[in-house]
RNA sequence: GCCAACGUGGCUCAAUGGUAGAGCAGCUGAUUUGUAAUCAGCAGGUUGGGGGUUCGAUUCCCUUCGUUGGCUCCA
């Protein structure tokens, strides 16, 4: 017998008898064998003790491999479930997958897991890890599996079993006294799990459906070494310092007040000024790129929302109506019907298209109280909304322009890392499938033209059309949607929109909803976190703080201030009779980008000592040079 | 909305059944200072709201509001 094993680098190894994946790793190096978690044989992920009895392509998975962490974390989830079952035998297990950062396991338990419970579970996990219990795979028939889980009294596993397709191989993994239904692969034994931490417990609905029972979820993370775990936990701590709610308070940017109501934002002077700069930039760009700015009211008659369909599809998201002259008025959750009414205010010709109506439209939505989160999810917010109404043959170029525009705007704020999703037709949808196809293709083409990485969210589109979403991550790695470009095959029909074509016939236009920043509130939140409060200079309320060393230079300080203002630089003098250290400290903490320190020397030579926030003292330069420095940074 | 934790002066936190305390911020005064905290004094809280247990509640119980972490939803 002679088995040829092809490795990822193309090398071929020959073995004279059947071997396991671990043998292959060993034949390469002892180190690799130690680090190996599992393997890939002919494209299939398998356990290390998987036997190979034929020529095959084999790759070894370590923690550093793309597939590594998932397997590692999944095995840790099993370890945690074992510990939980031992400590709380009445608990029923459900599912426990690896996630982006770590893993969780959902349990059906009367009692929630307290922090003390988590410590107990961790301790038990440590003991079980020390026992180096092997994860043993066993393939079973459907009946066997049913028997086993019936005996174990695990109803959720039985429910899952029933939903696995007939032709799929069923496998069980057992370590010590714990058996779980699982596709695998898993680590060789529990001793491989060296460092772990249970991070939090929370509630989670079975299958994510609020109609189902509330389960108890435990989240955790694990690494092959304590050092990696420590680095991860440290990063988590560092990330918390970037939290927009914390920085928003420290820099006095915004607040949310109990007496006003949850999810309703107060923009304080500094935050409002930044918002003003964001909005003016936004308006100027829209005017330049062929948009028309509009303003629309905050409320509209119930009849309007019936026509739009919001009262049948989105009622829970809307505030209750208020009555006037016997007619119900609703606060708007969206701007679209208003923009449509502007379109419909006169007869439109194909020559009017594309029509692009843009508005910083403030809307109110009744978000679930438990979902509110700082500026990221609020109940009243301003969308940087626009509706593009065009003919079918303008579609593709409009989508392309949109994506260009969006990337340019996001870039202006310093955003370069984001996730792009293309969402396609869901099961329940309105509109002609051919139109869906064309629209989806035009979205795809636009993304590909930019050479951007993107993920497809199959069936994730709105019922009324496909969409592109751009998401930005917050300090804790949670994604928040900013840009959204959505087709709408629904509203043009509902509102019977039309235009007269060159053939003198009425046609139905295409409509695209889009928001670039998403909402000003959320965008501001992500902006704060992305820059850790160190805003791009053009957005800073104060760009330069002038710090005279003593009263003796206060006259010169005034001159510097005048010179800065003349160049459109926002500056302020700290005139207090405090030590320079103190003034520097306060300016640093206020994250002001430039500090100009002035003493007798500077006054004599018409210069300033420049200090850059986070970078420190840059030395003395002439006032004109210093001003140029700031102006260059202000772009 | 659901599961859980939390709620003490503007901010960060202390006080586990015996009339609430610190630092920072604020105010007043002194200090005129060379790149991240000058010194002193003063003032500020019916401990989120309501109810209960108790001789006595920040502390224990109930309820309500809010916040936080998740579930869900979405800008």
XYZ file of C-alpha atoms (C1' of nucleotides) in Angstrom, chain A residues 576-579 582, chain B residues 27-33 38-41:
16
model
C -6.574 81.547 33.020
C -3.739 82.135 35.411
C -2.839 78.472 35.506
C 0.459 76.732 34.982
C -2.313 72.423 33.528
C -17.449 78.921 43.494
C -13.985 82.432 46.442
C -9.092 83.935 47.358
C -3.926 83.535 46.740
C -0.352 82.100 42.819
C 2.030 84.704 36.800
C 3.828 79.818 35.892
C -0.219 75.212 42.204
C -2.287 75.916 47.094
C -6.156 77.096 50.623
C -11.182 77.792 51.824
